[in-house]
Short mmCIF file of C-alpha atoms and ligand atoms in Angstrom, two decimals:
data_model
loop_
_atom_site.label_atom_id
_atom_site.label_comp_id
_atom_site.label_asym_id
_atom_site.label_seq_id
_atom_site.Cartn_x
_atom_site.Cartn_y
_atom_site.Cartn_z
CA MET A 1 0.00 0.00 0.00
CA ARG A 2 1.26 3.51 -0.80
CA ALA A 3 2.12 6.05 1.89
CA ILE A 4 -0.95 7.70 3.42
CA PRO A 5 -0.41 11.35 4.45
CA TYR A 6 -2.70 13.22 6.85
CA GLY A 7 -3.82 15.60 4.10
CA ARG A 8 -3.24 16.24 0.43
CA GLN A 9 -4.40 18.41 -2.44
CA HIS A 10 -6.67 17.13 -5.19
CA ILE A 11 -5.66 18.44 -8.62
CA ASP A 12 -7.53 17.23 -11.72
CA GLU A 13 -7.40 17.97 -15.47
CA LYS A 14 -9.81 20.93 -15.10
CA ASP A 15 -7.39 22.57 -12.63
CA ILE A 16 -4.45 21.95 -14.95
CA ASP A 17 -6.32 23.28 -18.01
CA ALA A 18 -7.33 26.43 -16.11
CA VAL A 19 -3.72 27.17 -15.14
CA VAL A 20 -2.40 26.42 -18.63
CA SER A 21 -5.01 28.74 -20.23
CA THR A 22 -3.96 31.53 -17.88
CA LEU A 23 -0.30 30.96 -18.74
CA LYS A 24 -1.24 31.45 -22.42
CA ALA A 25 -3.34 34.58 -21.72
CA ASP A 26 -2.23 38.22 -21.42
CA PHE A 27 -2.01 38.51 -17.65
CA LEU A 28 -0.03 36.37 -15.24
CA THR A 29 -1.01 38.59 -12.33
CA GLN A 30 -3.67 41.23 -11.65
CA GLY A 31 -5.77 40.21 -14.65
CA PRO A 32 -9.42 39.10 -14.78
CA LYS A 33 -8.95 35.86 -12.82
CA VAL A 34 -8.25 37.57 -9.49
CA LYS A 35 -11.54 39.51 -9.61
CA GLU A 36 -13.45 36.44 -10.83
CA PHE A 37 -12.07 34.37 -7.94
CA GLU A 38 -12.92 37.13 -5.43
CA ASP A 39 -16.48 37.45 -6.75
CA LYS A 40 -17.08 33.70 -6.79
CA PHE A 41 -15.60 33.24 -3.32
CA ALA A 42 -17.64 36.10 -1.85
CA GLU A 43 -20.78 34.58 -3.34
CA TYR A 44 -19.86 31.09 -2.06
CA VAL A 45 -19.51 32.16 1.56
CA GLY A 46 -22.22 34.82 1.36
CA ALA A 47 -20.05 37.86 2.10
CA LYS A 48 -20.35 41.18 0.26
CA TYR A 49 -16.62 41.61 -0.40
CA ALA A 50 -13.58 39.36 -0.82
CA VAL A 51 -9.95 40.42 -1.20
CA ALA A 52 -7.56 37.79 -2.60
CA VAL A 53 -4.10 37.71 -0.97
CA ASN A 54 -0.89 35.71 -1.38
CA ASN A 55 -1.50 33.67 1.81
CA ALA A 56 -3.64 33.75 4.93
CA THR A 57 -0.80 35.08 7.07
CA SER A 58 -0.80 38.24 4.92
CA GLY A 59 -4.59 38.21 5.10
CA LEU A 60 -4.51 38.18 8.91
CA HIS A 61 -1.90 40.94 8.90
CA ILE A 62 -4.01 43.30 6.77
CA ALA A 63 -7.11 42.30 8.75
CA VAL A 64 -5.70 43.49 12.09
CA SER A 65 -4.20 46.53 10.34
CA ALA A 66 -7.50 47.46 8.69
CA LEU A 67 -9.20 47.21 12.09
CA GLY A 68 -6.67 49.73 13.39
CA LEU A 69 -4.75 47.57 15.89
CA LYS A 70 -1.90 49.63 17.40
CA PRO A 71 1.33 48.74 19.23
CA GLY A 72 0.64 47.58 22.80
CA GLU A 73 -3.04 46.84 22.16
CA ARG A 74 -4.27 43.41 23.24
CA VAL A 75 -6.07 40.65 21.35
CA ILE A 76 -7.34 37.26 22.53
CA THR A 77 -6.96 34.06 20.53
CA THR A 78 -6.71 30.29 21.04
CA PRO A 79 -3.44 28.48 21.70
CA ILE A 80 -4.65 25.51 19.63
CA THR A 81 -4.02 26.96 16.19
CA PHE A 82 -1.23 27.60 13.75
CA ALA A 83 1.08 30.38 14.98
CA ALA A 84 -0.10 32.80 12.25
CA SER A 85 -3.44 33.37 14.07
CA ALA A 86 -1.43 34.99 16.88
CA ASN A 87 1.54 36.33 14.89
CA CYS A 88 -0.62 38.84 13.01
CA VAL A 89 -1.11 40.69 16.31
CA ARG A 90 2.66 40.78 16.85
CA PHE A 91 3.25 42.08 13.28
CA VAL A 92 1.71 45.40 14.32
CA GLY A 93 3.27 45.40 17.81
CA GLY A 94 0.16 44.17 19.61
CA GLU A 95 0.05 41.81 22.60
CA VAL A 96 -1.38 38.29 22.26
CA TRP A 97 -3.42 36.89 25.15
CA PHE A 98 -4.59 33.30 25.13
CA ALA A 99 -7.88 31.97 26.50
CA ASP A 100 -8.40 28.22 26.91
CA ILE A 101 -10.19 25.80 24.59
CA ASP A 102 -13.33 23.80 25.16
CA PRO A 103 -12.20 20.23 25.99
CA ASP A 104 -14.73 18.61 23.64
CA THR A 105 -14.93 20.88 20.56
CA TYR A 106 -11.28 22.04 20.84
CA LEU A 107 -12.46 25.55 19.88
CA LEU A 108 -11.69 28.76 21.77
CA SER A 109 -13.93 28.58 24.84
CA LEU A 110 -16.50 31.36 25.10
CA GLU A 111 -16.52 31.03 28.89
CA SER A 112 -12.73 31.18 29.17
CA THR A 113 -12.63 34.22 26.85
CA LYS A 114 -15.38 35.93 28.87
CA LYS A 115 -13.57 35.22 32.13
CA LEU A 116 -10.34 36.66 30.77
CA ILE A 117 -12.07 39.81 29.47
CA GLU A 118 -13.96 40.32 32.73
CA SER A 119 -10.78 39.91 34.79
CA LYS A 120 -9.37 43.12 33.25
CA PRO A 121 -10.50 46.75 33.23
CA LYS A 122 -12.84 47.99 30.47
CA GLY A 123 -11.02 48.72 27.22
CA PHE A 124 -8.12 46.37 28.06
CA PHE A 125 -8.68 44.22 24.94
CA LYS A 126 -9.35 45.33 21.36
CA GLY A 127 -10.37 42.14 19.61
CA ILE A 128 -10.84 38.38 19.52
CA ILE A 129 -9.57 35.96 16.86
CA PRO A 130 -11.49 32.67 17.17
CA VAL A 131 -10.40 29.85 14.85
CA ASP A 132 -12.68 27.31 13.13
CA PHE A 133 -10.25 24.64 14.27
CA ALA A 134 -10.12 21.45 12.15
CA GLY A 135 -13.03 22.86 10.10
CA LEU A 136 -15.54 23.11 12.97
CA PRO A 137 -17.29 26.50 12.84
CA VAL A 138 -17.10 28.69 15.93
CA ASN A 139 -20.53 29.91 17.10
CA LEU A 140 -19.86 33.52 16.15
CA GLU A 141 -23.28 34.72 17.25
CA LYS A 142 -22.18 34.12 20.85
CA PHE A 143 -18.74 35.67 20.33
CA ARG A 144 -20.40 38.71 18.72
CA GLU A 145 -22.62 39.19 21.79
CA LEU A 146 -19.55 39.08 24.03
CA ALA A 147 -17.60 41.38 21.70
CA ASN A 148 -20.45 43.91 21.57
CA ALA A 149 -20.65 44.00 25.36
CA HIS A 150 -16.96 44.98 25.51
CA ASN A 151 -16.60 46.97 22.28
CA LEU A 152 -14.29 44.47 20.59
CA TRP A 153 -13.84 43.46 16.98
CA VAL A 154 -13.85 39.81 15.85
CA ILE A 155 -11.72 38.24 13.12
CA GLU A 156 -12.81 34.72 12.18
CA ASP A 157 -9.76 32.64 11.26
CA ALA A 158 -11.64 30.39 8.85
CA CYS A 159 -8.52 28.88 7.27
CA HIS A 160 -9.71 25.36 8.06
CA ALA A 161 -13.33 25.84 7.18
CA PRO A 162 -14.46 26.89 3.68
CA GLY A 163 -17.81 25.13 3.27
CA GLY A 164 -18.49 24.80 7.00
CA TYR A 165 -21.46 26.55 8.61
CA PHE A 166 -23.43 26.95 11.80
CA ILE A 167 -27.10 27.68 12.46
CA ASP A 168 -27.75 30.68 14.72
CA SER A 169 -30.47 31.12 17.36
CA LYS A 170 -32.89 32.48 14.71
CA GLY A 171 -32.42 29.35 12.61
CA ASP A 172 -30.32 31.15 9.97
CA LYS A 173 -27.42 29.37 8.34
CA HIS A 174 -24.03 31.15 8.44
CA MET A 175 -21.29 29.93 6.15
CA CYS A 176 -17.83 30.30 7.67
CA GLY A 177 -16.37 33.64 6.65
CA ASN A 178 -19.69 35.27 5.70
CA ALA A 179 -18.70 38.09 8.07
CA ASN A 180 -22.22 38.54 9.42
CA TYR A 181 -21.12 38.21 13.04
CA ALA A 182 -17.35 38.64 12.62
CA ASN A 183 -15.96 41.87 11.15
CA ILE A 184 -13.61 39.96 8.88
CA GLY A 185 -13.04 36.34 7.81
CA VAL A 186 -9.69 34.94 6.63
CA PHE A 187 -9.05 31.79 4.54
CA SER A 188 -5.90 29.90 3.46
CA PHE A 189 -5.32 28.18 0.13
CA HIS A 190 -2.23 26.24 1.17
CA PRO A 191 -2.24 22.77 -0.47
CA VAL A 192 -3.17 20.88 2.70
CA LYS A 193 -6.32 23.01 2.98
CA HIS A 194 -9.58 22.48 1.02
CA ILE A 195 -8.76 24.84 -1.84
CA ALA A 196 -5.18 24.59 -3.11
CA CYS A 197 -3.58 27.56 -4.88
CA GLY A 198 0.03 26.60 -4.03
CA GLU A 199 0.00 29.58 -1.69
CA GLY A 200 -2.99 31.87 -1.36
CA GLY A 201 -5.63 33.37 0.86
CA MET A 202 -8.88 35.35 0.93
CA VAL A 203 -10.16 38.04 3.29
CA THR A 204 -13.93 38.58 3.48
CA THR A 205 -16.04 41.38 4.94
CA ASN A 206 -19.42 43.08 4.60
CA SER A 207 -18.07 46.55 5.37
CA GLU A 208 -17.28 48.76 2.38
CA ALA A 209 -14.84 50.82 4.46
CA LEU A 210 -12.94 47.71 5.59
CA TYR A 211 -12.95 46.35 2.05
CA LYS A 212 -11.36 49.53 0.70
CA LYS A 213 -8.75 49.51 3.45
CA LEU A 214 -7.93 45.81 2.91
CA ALA A 215 -7.60 46.30 -0.85
CA SER A 216 -5.32 49.30 -0.33
CA LEU A 217 -3.07 47.51 2.20
CA ARG A 218 -2.76 44.54 -0.15
CA THR A 219 -1.23 46.74 -2.86
CA HIS A 220 1.24 49.19 -1.29
CA GLY A 221 -1.49 51.61 -0.15
CA ILE A 222 -1.71 52.76 -3.76
CA THR A 223 -4.92 54.10 -5.34
CA LYS A 224 -6.02 55.85 -8.52
CA ASP A 225 -9.20 57.11 -6.79
CA ASN A 226 -8.25 60.79 -6.95
CA MET A 227 -7.50 60.79 -10.67
CA SER A 228 -9.04 63.78 -12.48
CA GLU A 229 -9.00 65.05 -16.06
CA ASN A 230 -5.90 67.10 -15.23
CA HIS A 231 -3.91 63.94 -14.58
CA GLY A 232 -2.21 61.71 -17.13
CA GLY A 233 -3.15 58.02 -17.36
CA TRP A 234 -0.10 57.08 -15.28
CA PHE A 235 -1.40 58.93 -12.22
CA TYR A 236 -1.54 57.16 -8.88
CA GLU A 237 -1.14 58.04 -5.21
CA MET A 238 0.41 56.07 -2.38
CA GLN A 239 -1.79 57.15 0.50
CA GLU A 240 -0.58 54.82 3.24
CA LEU A 241 2.13 52.26 3.90
CA GLY A 242 0.89 49.00 2.36
CA TYR A 243 2.38 45.74 1.15
CA ASN A 244 2.60 43.55 -1.91
CA TYR A 245 0.31 40.76 -0.73
CA ARG A 246 -1.26 40.11 -4.14
CA LEU A 247 -2.46 36.75 -5.44
CA THR A 248 -1.58 36.06 -9.11
CA ASP A 249 -3.94 35.28 -11.99
CA ILE A 250 -2.30 31.86 -12.29
CA GLN A 251 -3.13 31.02 -8.67
CA SER A 252 -6.62 32.52 -8.99
CA ALA A 253 -7.39 30.37 -12.05
CA LEU A 254 -6.56 27.33 -9.93
CA GLY A 255 -8.56 28.73 -7.00
CA ILE A 256 -11.66 29.09 -9.20
CA THR A 257 -11.66 25.45 -10.35
CA GLN A 258 -10.81 24.25 -6.83
CA LEU A 259 -13.65 26.31 -5.34
CA ALA A 260 -16.11 24.77 -7.82
CA LYS A 261 -15.33 21.34 -6.30
CA ASN A 262 -15.36 22.40 -2.67
CA ASN A 263 -18.88 21.27 -1.76
CA LYS A 264 -18.17 17.83 -3.17
CA GLY A 265 -14.85 17.70 -1.28
CA VAL A 266 -16.44 18.74 2.02
CA ALA A 267 -19.21 16.14 1.57
CA ARG A 268 -16.57 13.43 1.04
CA ARG A 269 -14.63 14.69 4.08
CA ASN A 270 -17.81 14.33 6.16
CA GLU A 271 -18.33 10.81 4.82
CA ILE A 272 -14.78 9.93 5.93
CA ALA A 273 -15.38 11.56 9.34
CA ASN A 274 -18.58 9.54 9.83
CA THR A 275 -16.74 6.30 9.03
CA TYR A 276 -14.05 7.15 11.62
CA LYS A 277 -16.72 8.01 14.19
CA LYS A 278 -18.60 4.76 13.63
CA ALA A 279 -15.38 2.78 14.10
CA PHE A 280 -14.19 4.71 17.20
CA LYS A 281 -17.47 5.39 19.04
CA GLY A 282 -17.17 4.48 22.70
CA LYS A 283 -13.48 3.53 22.26
CA ILE A 284 -11.58 6.67 21.25
CA LYS A 285 -12.39 10.32 21.90
CA TYR A 286 -12.84 12.56 18.82
CA GLN A 287 -13.87 16.20 18.20
CA ASP A 288 -17.44 16.86 19.28
CA LEU A 289 -19.96 18.21 16.77
CA PRO A 290 -22.23 20.78 18.44
CA LYS A 291 -25.89 20.91 17.35
CA GLY A 292 -26.40 23.08 14.27
CA ALA A 293 -22.75 22.98 13.15
CA TYR A 294 -21.49 21.50 9.88
CA ASN A 295 -17.79 20.65 10.13
CA ALA A 296 -15.78 21.29 6.92
CA HIS A 297 -13.26 18.72 8.25
CA HIS A 298 -9.88 20.03 7.30
CA LEU A 299 -8.71 17.57 9.98
CA PHE A 300 -10.00 14.55 11.87
CA VAL A 301 -8.51 14.69 15.36
CA ILE A 302 -8.62 11.94 17.99
CA GLU A 303 -7.21 11.83 21.53
CA VAL A 304 -5.19 8.86 22.79
CA GLU A 305 -3.16 8.34 25.97
CA ASP A 306 0.02 7.12 24.23
CA ARG A 307 0.04 9.69 21.43
CA LYS A 308 3.76 9.39 20.61
CA GLY A 309 3.46 5.61 20.58
CA LEU A 310 0.58 5.75 18.10
CA TYR A 311 2.31 8.37 15.94
CA ASP A 312 5.49 6.24 15.72
CA PHE A 313 3.57 3.01 15.15
CA LEU A 314 1.51 4.53 12.31
CA ARG A 315 4.72 5.68 10.62
CA THR A 316 5.98 2.10 10.57
CA GLN A 317 2.76 1.35 8.63
CA HIS A 318 3.43 4.29 6.24
CA ILE A 319 0.53 6.25 7.73
CA TYR A 320 1.75 9.80 8.25
CA ALA A 321 -0.53 11.25 10.94
CA GLN A 322 0.21 14.76 12.22
CA ILE A 323 -0.17 16.80 15.41
CA HIS A 324 -2.29 19.97 15.39
CA TYR A 325 -0.99 21.90 17.19
CA ILE A 326 1.82 22.50 19.65
CA PRO A 327 0.04 25.19 21.74
CA VAL A 328 1.19 28.60 20.49
CA HIS A 329 2.11 29.80 24.00
CA LYS A 330 4.56 26.85 24.21
CA LEU A 331 6.51 27.92 21.12
CA PRO A 332 9.91 29.42 22.07
CA TYR A 333 9.09 32.87 20.64
CA TYR A 334 5.99 33.20 22.81
CA LYS A 335 7.66 31.52 25.79
CA ASP A 336 10.50 34.03 25.57
CA ILE A 337 8.17 37.00 25.68
CA GLY A 338 6.43 35.70 28.75
CA TYR A 339 3.37 33.70 27.75
CA GLU A 340 4.02 30.52 29.82
CA SER A 341 1.05 28.26 30.54
CA ALA A 342 -1.06 29.88 33.29
CA ALA A 343 -4.70 28.94 32.98
CA LEU A 344 -4.63 26.96 29.74
CA ARG A 345 -5.10 23.48 31.20
CA ASN A 346 -7.54 22.16 28.56
CA SER A 347 -5.19 23.19 25.75
CA GLU A 348 -2.24 21.47 27.37
CA THR A 349 -4.18 18.26 28.14
CA TYR A 350 -5.51 18.25 24.57
CA TYR A 351 -2.00 18.69 23.16
CA SER A 352 -0.67 15.74 25.18
CA LYS A 353 -3.19 13.41 23.51
CA CYS A 354 -4.15 14.79 20.07
CA ILE A 355 -3.31 13.23 16.73
CA SER A 356 -4.78 14.04 13.29
CA LEU A 357 -5.63 11.04 11.12
CA PRO A 358 -5.65 11.07 7.29
CA MET A 359 -8.47 13.28 5.97
CA TYR A 360 -8.73 14.32 2.32
CA PRO A 361 -11.31 13.68 -0.41
CA SER A 362 -9.16 11.23 -2.43
CA LEU A 363 -8.52 8.97 0.59
CA THR A 364 -9.99 5.64 -0.54
CA ASP A 365 -12.28 3.44 1.57
CA GLU A 366 -9.59 0.78 1.50
CA GLU A 367 -6.93 3.20 2.77
CA GLN A 368 -9.23 4.47 5.49
CA GLY A 369 -10.07 0.89 6.52
CA PHE A 370 -6.35 0.22 6.86
CA VAL A 371 -5.88 3.34 9.02
CA ILE A 372 -8.79 2.39 11.28
CA GLU A 373 -7.54 -1.18 11.65
CA LYS A 374 -4.06 0.04 12.65
CA VAL A 375 -5.34 2.68 15.09
CA LEU A 376 -7.66 0.19 16.80
CA SER A 377 -5.01 -2.51 16.97
CA PHE A 378 -2.64 -0.04 18.69
CA VAL A 379 -5.24 1.32 21.12
CA ASN A 380 -6.58 -2.14 22.02
CA GLY A 381 -2.99 -3.31 22.64
C1 PLP B 401 -5.61 28.31 11.48
C2 PLP B 401 -4.60 28.86 10.51
N1 PLP B 401 -4.48 30.19 10.39
C3 PLP B 401 -3.59 30.74 9.54
C4 PLP B 401 -2.79 29.96 8.73
C5 PLP B 401 -1.81 30.60 7.79
O1 PLP B 401 -2.11 30.27 6.47
P1 PLP B 401 -1.06 30.50 5.29
O2 PLP B 401 -0.15 29.33 5.26
O3 PLP B 401 -1.93 30.56 4.05
O4 PLP B 401 -0.37 31.77 5.53
C6 PLP B 401 -2.89 28.57 8.81
C7 PLP B 401 -2.04 27.71 7.98
O5 PLP B 401 -1.72 26.59 8.28
C8 PLP B 401 -3.82 28.00 9.71
O6 PLP B 401 -3.94 26.67 9.85
#
């Protein structure tokens, strides 16, 4: 049997044809494909605006910048995420504070976040960055209520969750990144994610002002908005310090064909998740699915006592499971600037046991059966 990774991209002939056509067209970057991808993505998640960027890390950076985060200002996020969810705050000189996760959903705990906010004076924090970890949507209606009570903004790190959704208390469906409850949503198009662009990302919002700011920061802070008849066609202004965080037409062409397959991919991911759950029920703990949530399943995470043992054993079987994540406050950079453990017990317990099993649409039933058999044989001793 071939090696089984924990995740992989799915590229077909349609994807290849789309990229080749773009290579033969007039624009390699900043042509029609970028706008087409933005429009289709915005429509897919149900947001008014989408800004394509070269990766989600850049997207998170311009998101906190557009929301006006200043040096020394404080933002809360989860330790169980990729470092970029926290690093964006550091990029602008802000302070990262971590609240704990829920032990069953592995998402940023609303109660822990509330407790942290209420333990400090009013105005102490500026924002919250919850993460749709593993593809499970955060209930943003509840985070919005908390944020409103304390005048905070919310950025949804939806990198794991294009195609996921939750149902709010009115019965309305909210696709991850629709920016109805969050101010901004951010997605990643790294190859292990649902939509592979090589590198890539998307930032979504419903605010015209934020959209304009995000678009400006993506491209050097340059605009042609003030062009008049007295100016030549070359006229432009650099109005603020921005970046080159642009996605290319080549990547966008791939993003468009990948997006078209996303619902099918997410459905297959859920099928795989249900097969794992059926096999592990009552024997192995896995991520809980709260009522009204549809998990986009970037990952399928289980908890086992001898995590290192299982990880090493699976490798001998050519099954390349992965660990998501080393808690961010445990990474040397964050340790060195004083973020040692404190009250993050659930995150640390979770980290001691978590392991992500293979999860991607092209995983075959036979391969998954082999993974299940090996996991159960290890756990049952
Ligand atoms: C939760 C989360 N946020 C942000 C990122 C950063 O994404 P990118 O690699 O596109 O910069 C990742 C990537 O792994 C991620 O998993």
